[in-house]
XYZ file of C-alpha atoms in Angstrom:
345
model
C 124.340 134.321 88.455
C 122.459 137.417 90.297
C 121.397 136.781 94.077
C 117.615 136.998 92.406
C 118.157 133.818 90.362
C 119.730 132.698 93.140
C 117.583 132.525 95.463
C 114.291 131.843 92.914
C 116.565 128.905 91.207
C 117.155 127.432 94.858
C 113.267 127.721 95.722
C 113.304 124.151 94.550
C 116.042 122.975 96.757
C 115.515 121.076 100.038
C 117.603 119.093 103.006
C 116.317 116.487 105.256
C 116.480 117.318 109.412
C 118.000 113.876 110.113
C 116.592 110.672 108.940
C 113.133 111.626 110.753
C 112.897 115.459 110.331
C 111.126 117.643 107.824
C 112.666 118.681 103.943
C 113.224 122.431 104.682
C 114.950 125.099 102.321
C 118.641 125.235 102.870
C 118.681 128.003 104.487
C 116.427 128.917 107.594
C 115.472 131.822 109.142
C 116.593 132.918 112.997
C 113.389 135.355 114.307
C 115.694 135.805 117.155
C 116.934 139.514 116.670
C 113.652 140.779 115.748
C 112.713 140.680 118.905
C 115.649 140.381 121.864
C 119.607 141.088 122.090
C 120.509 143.262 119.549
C 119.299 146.286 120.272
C 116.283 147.881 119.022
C 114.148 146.852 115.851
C 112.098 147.949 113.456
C 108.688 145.910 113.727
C 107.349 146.541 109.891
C 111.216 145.791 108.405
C 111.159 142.398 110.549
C 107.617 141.260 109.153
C 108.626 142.380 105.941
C 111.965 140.637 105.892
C 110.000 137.486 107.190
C 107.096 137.876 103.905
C 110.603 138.160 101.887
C 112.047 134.796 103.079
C 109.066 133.024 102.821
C 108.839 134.276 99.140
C 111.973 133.135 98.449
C 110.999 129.813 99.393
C 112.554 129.967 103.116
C 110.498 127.537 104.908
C 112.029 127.135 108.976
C 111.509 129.905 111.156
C 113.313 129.634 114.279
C 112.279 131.144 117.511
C 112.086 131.210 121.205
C 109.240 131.501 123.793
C 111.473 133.437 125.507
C 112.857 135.737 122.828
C 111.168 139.213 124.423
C 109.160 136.530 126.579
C 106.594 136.107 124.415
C 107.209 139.154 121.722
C 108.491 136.593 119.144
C 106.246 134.087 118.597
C 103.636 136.780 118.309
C 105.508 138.388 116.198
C 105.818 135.530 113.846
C 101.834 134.865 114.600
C 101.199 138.544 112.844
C 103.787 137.337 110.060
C 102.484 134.203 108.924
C 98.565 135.649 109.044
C 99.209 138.680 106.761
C 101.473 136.582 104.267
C 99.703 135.158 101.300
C 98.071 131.350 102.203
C 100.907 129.133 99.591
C 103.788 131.108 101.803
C 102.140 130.201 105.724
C 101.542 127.076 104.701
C 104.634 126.062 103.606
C 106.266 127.537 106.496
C 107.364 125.155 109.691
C 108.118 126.618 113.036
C 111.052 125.852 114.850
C 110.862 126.605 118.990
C 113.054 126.610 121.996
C 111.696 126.739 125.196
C 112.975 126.278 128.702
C 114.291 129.706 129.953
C 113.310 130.910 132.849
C 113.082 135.096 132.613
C 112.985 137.856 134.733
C 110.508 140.989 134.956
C 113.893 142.775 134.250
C 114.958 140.898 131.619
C 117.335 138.698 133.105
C 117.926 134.920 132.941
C 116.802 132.580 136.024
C 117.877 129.038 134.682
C 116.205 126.471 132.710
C 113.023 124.378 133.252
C 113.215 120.978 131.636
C 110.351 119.159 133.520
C 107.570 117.251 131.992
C 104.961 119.622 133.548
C 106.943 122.815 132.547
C 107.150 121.195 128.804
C 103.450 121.239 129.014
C 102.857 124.732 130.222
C 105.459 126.385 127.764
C 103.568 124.325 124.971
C 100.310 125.761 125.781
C 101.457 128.918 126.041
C 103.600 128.867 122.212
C 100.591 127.351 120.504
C 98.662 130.654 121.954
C 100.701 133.054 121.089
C 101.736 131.797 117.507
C 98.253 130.992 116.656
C 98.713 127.209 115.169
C 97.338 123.953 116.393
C 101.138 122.601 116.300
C 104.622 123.399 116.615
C 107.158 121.522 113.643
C 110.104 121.262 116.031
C 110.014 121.736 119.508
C 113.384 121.917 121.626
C 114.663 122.622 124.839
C 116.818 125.717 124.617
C 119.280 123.894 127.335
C 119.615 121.005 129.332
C 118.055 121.447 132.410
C 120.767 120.000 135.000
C 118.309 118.700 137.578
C 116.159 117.020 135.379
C 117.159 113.985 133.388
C 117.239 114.375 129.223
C 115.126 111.398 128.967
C 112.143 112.872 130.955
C 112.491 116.064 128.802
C 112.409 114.304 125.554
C 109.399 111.907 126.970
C 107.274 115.065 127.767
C 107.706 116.174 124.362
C 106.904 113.066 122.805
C 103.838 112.466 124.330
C 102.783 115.865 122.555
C 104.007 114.343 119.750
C 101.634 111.915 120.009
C 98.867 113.782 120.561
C 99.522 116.040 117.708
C 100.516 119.001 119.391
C 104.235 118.653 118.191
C 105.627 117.220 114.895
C 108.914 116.650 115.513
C 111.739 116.735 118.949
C 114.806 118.627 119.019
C 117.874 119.369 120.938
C 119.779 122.554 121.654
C 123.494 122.650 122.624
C 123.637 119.152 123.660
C 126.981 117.105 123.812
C 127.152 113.787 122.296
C 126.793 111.535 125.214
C 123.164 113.407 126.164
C 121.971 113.273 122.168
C 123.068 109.639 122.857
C 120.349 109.460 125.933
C 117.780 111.303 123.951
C 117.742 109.401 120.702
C 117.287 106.275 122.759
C 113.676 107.727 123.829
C 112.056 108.895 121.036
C 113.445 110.202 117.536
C 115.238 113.431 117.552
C 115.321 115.457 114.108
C 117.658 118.066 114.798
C 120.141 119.335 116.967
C 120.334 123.280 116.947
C 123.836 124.373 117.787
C 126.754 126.674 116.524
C 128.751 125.932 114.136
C 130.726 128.655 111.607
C 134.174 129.465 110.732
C 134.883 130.282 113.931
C 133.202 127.873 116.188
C 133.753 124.781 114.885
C 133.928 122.532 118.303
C 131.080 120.441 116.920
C 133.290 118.792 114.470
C 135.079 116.449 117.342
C 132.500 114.705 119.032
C 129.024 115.848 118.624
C 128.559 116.063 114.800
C 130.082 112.541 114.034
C 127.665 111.364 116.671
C 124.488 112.922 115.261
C 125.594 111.461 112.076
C 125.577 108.008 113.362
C 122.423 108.450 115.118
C 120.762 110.095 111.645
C 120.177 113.455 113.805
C 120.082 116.915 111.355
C 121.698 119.937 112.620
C 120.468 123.515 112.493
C 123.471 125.514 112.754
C 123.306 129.215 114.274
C 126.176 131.780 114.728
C 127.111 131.115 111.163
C 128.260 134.467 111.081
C 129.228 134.799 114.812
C 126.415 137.481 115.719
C 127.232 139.382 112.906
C 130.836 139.330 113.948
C 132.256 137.700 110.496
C 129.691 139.212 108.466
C 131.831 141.813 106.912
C 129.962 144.491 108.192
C 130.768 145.041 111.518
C 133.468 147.172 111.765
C 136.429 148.049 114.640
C 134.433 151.481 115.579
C 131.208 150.610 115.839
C 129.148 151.574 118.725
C 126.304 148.894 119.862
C 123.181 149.969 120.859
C 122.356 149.606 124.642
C 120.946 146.521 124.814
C 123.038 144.425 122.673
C 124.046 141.550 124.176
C 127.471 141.349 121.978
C 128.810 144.353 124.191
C 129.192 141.281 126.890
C 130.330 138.859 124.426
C 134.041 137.976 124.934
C 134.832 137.742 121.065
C 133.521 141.488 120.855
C 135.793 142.446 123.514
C 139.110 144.593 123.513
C 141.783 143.024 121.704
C 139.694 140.068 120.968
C 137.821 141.694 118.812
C 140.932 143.053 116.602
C 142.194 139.524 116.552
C 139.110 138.672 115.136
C 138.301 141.218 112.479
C 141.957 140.122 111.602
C 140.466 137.165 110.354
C 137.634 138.730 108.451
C 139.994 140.860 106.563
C 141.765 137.464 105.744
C 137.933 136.203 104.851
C 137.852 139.358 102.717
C 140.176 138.549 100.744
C 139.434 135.029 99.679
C 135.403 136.191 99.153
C 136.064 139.385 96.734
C 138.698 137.113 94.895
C 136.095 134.817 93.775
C 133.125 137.361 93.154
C 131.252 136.392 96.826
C 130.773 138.816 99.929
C 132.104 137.777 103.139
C 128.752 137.018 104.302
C 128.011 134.791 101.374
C 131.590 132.782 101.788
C 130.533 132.501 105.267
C 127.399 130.929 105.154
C 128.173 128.760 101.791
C 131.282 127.230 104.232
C 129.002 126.117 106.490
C 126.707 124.951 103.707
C 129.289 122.702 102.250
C 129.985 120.969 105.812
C 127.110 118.598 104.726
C 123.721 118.135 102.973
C 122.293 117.136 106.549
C 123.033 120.505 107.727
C 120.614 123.988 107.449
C 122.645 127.009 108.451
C 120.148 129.542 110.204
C 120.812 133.283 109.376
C 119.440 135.599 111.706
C 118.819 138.509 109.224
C 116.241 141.467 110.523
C 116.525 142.895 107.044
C 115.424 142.199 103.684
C 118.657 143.137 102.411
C 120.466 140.887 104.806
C 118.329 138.462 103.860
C 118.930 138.659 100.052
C 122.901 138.463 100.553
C 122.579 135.766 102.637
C 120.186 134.066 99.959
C 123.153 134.715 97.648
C 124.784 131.822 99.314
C 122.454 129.114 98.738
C 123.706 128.182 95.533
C 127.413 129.090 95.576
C 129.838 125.991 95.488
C 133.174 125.998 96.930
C 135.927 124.412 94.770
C 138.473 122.429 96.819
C 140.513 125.397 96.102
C 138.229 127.860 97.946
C 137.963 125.837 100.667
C 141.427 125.636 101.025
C 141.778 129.417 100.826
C 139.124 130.195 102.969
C 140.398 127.429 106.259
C 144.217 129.241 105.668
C 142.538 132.717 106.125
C 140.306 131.677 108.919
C 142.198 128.551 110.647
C 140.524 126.153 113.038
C 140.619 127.366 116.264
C 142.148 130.978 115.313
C 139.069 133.428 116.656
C 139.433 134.818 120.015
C 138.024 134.560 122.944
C 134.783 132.018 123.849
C 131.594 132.292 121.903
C 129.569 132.746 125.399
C 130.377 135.014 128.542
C 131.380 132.357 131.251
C 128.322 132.239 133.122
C 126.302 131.456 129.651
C 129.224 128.963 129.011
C 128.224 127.130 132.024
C 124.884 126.212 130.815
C 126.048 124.139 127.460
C 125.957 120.706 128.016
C 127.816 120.652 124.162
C 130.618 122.243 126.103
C 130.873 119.897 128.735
């Protein structure tokens, strides 16, 4: 099967968010890198590659009011006016919010109080140009503010329409615990791929139980077990990977060690390593929506490719031998980014 009749024969094709969440397309789309973190990018590619996914019957687009404070969501606003009316009004918008920026750039903590919830609300409906938001998330738990007054804020805009459904970010299991005792929670956003599979312990058996979705990003590690990101390539300035320990030094050979493993299995069986990627984390669950942060339309169509690929028990069992449980190297954050996950605590 071609990626096209892929992707058109998977149009039809939706999972639940949780037991209270929306039917979305298997796959959803991370805005993120359109905007912030990896370097520069090219504005008509990333509103073309966003027409593309909704075409192909993507329907979550996943953002950040603080993704280029501000650039994203208006970004997405220009996207979803100049696609055709079917496409923006099938689409559902996914935000995180919470992240306290800099004039410079920089990161000054998190914000989880009912007021703040408010204000960044106001402000996201603005700038994306909708009367709603689908699924609305703090980005990270704000440590001096409880879960449970973060969750409440976000109901109440629930109930006055402003906000569809709650979500969590990078939560562990005892705070999704906390926060599905308040009010329903749909999804929890959090990494999970080859790589980082730390979910599988704790948290993910505990969404289960509480019939929470998850909305896994890093499914290919920041590009890192793509299969296109070779051991001489130069990041742009700007690119937040060139601080990421698993791009580092001899972590970084360690790790493309285990791509070329990846390799191996994926051309075996017809797939790229991309595709075997994404269609691992695919077959984890049907209550789970792998977000690929393609800013290209031909990243996007690969990663399409994946949507309707199943894994035999014998791929699977070639693909955990060439990339073991616990085998990358080095953490997935720098350590003062690894201090904010409550999932890691």
């Amino acid at each position: 099967m071609t990626t096209n009749e892929t992707s058109t024969a998977a149009r039809s094709t939706r999972r639940r968010l949780g037991s209270t969440g929306p039917a979305v397309f298997p796959l959803g789309l991370g805005c993120m890198g359109m905007s912030a973190l990896y370097g520069e990018a090219d504005r008509a590619e990333s509103l073309a590659t966003v027409h593309a996914a909704l075409d192909a019957g993507v329907t979550l687009l996943d953002t950040g009011d603080f993704y280029g404070m501000g650039h994203n969501e208006l970004l997405i606003n220009e996207a979803l006016r100049t696609a055709p009316a079917a496409a923006r009004e099938q689409a559902l918008t996914s935000v995180k919010f919470g992240a306290l920026r800099t004039v410079e750039g920089g990161f000054a903590g998190y914000d989880g109080r009912p007021e703040a919830v408010r204000n960044f609300l106001a402000y996201s409906l603005q700038r994306l140009g909708r009367d709603h938001i689908d699924i609305y998330r703090i980005a990270r738990v704000d440590p001096d503010v409880p879960i449970e007054e973060t969750v409440g804020a976000i109901a109440e805009a629930v109930e006055a329409g402003h906000v569809r459904h709650i979500g969590l970010s990078e939560v562990g299991a005892d705070t999704l615990r906390r926060a599905a005792a308040v009010a329903p929670i749909s999804d929890l956003q959090i990494e999970y791929s080859l790589i980082s599979r730390g979910i599988e312990q704790d948290i993910l058996p505990t969404a289960r139980e509480l019939g929470v979705g998850i909305t896994a990003y890093g499914v290919l590690s920041r590009g890192l077990i793509s299969g296109h990101f070779g051991r001489d390539r130069t990041l742009a300035p700007g690119d937040f990977r060139g601080m990421s320990p698993r791009f580092q030094g001899g972590n970084l050979d360690r790790n493309l060690d285990l791509v070329d493993a990846l390799r191996k299995v994926a051309e075996g069986r017809g797939m790229t390593v991309a595709q075997t990627a994404i269609a691992w984390v695919l077959s984890r669950g049907e209550d789970i929506v792998p977000l690929v942060g393609a800013r290209r339309r031909d990243r996007l169509t690969e990663a399409l490719g994946a949507v309707d690929l199943v894994l035999s028990a014998a791929d699977l069992a070639a693909i955990e031998e060439a990339v073991p449980a616990g085998a990358a190297a080095g953490e997935r954050y720098p350590a003062a980014q690894m201090a904010h996950l409550d999932s890691e605590h």
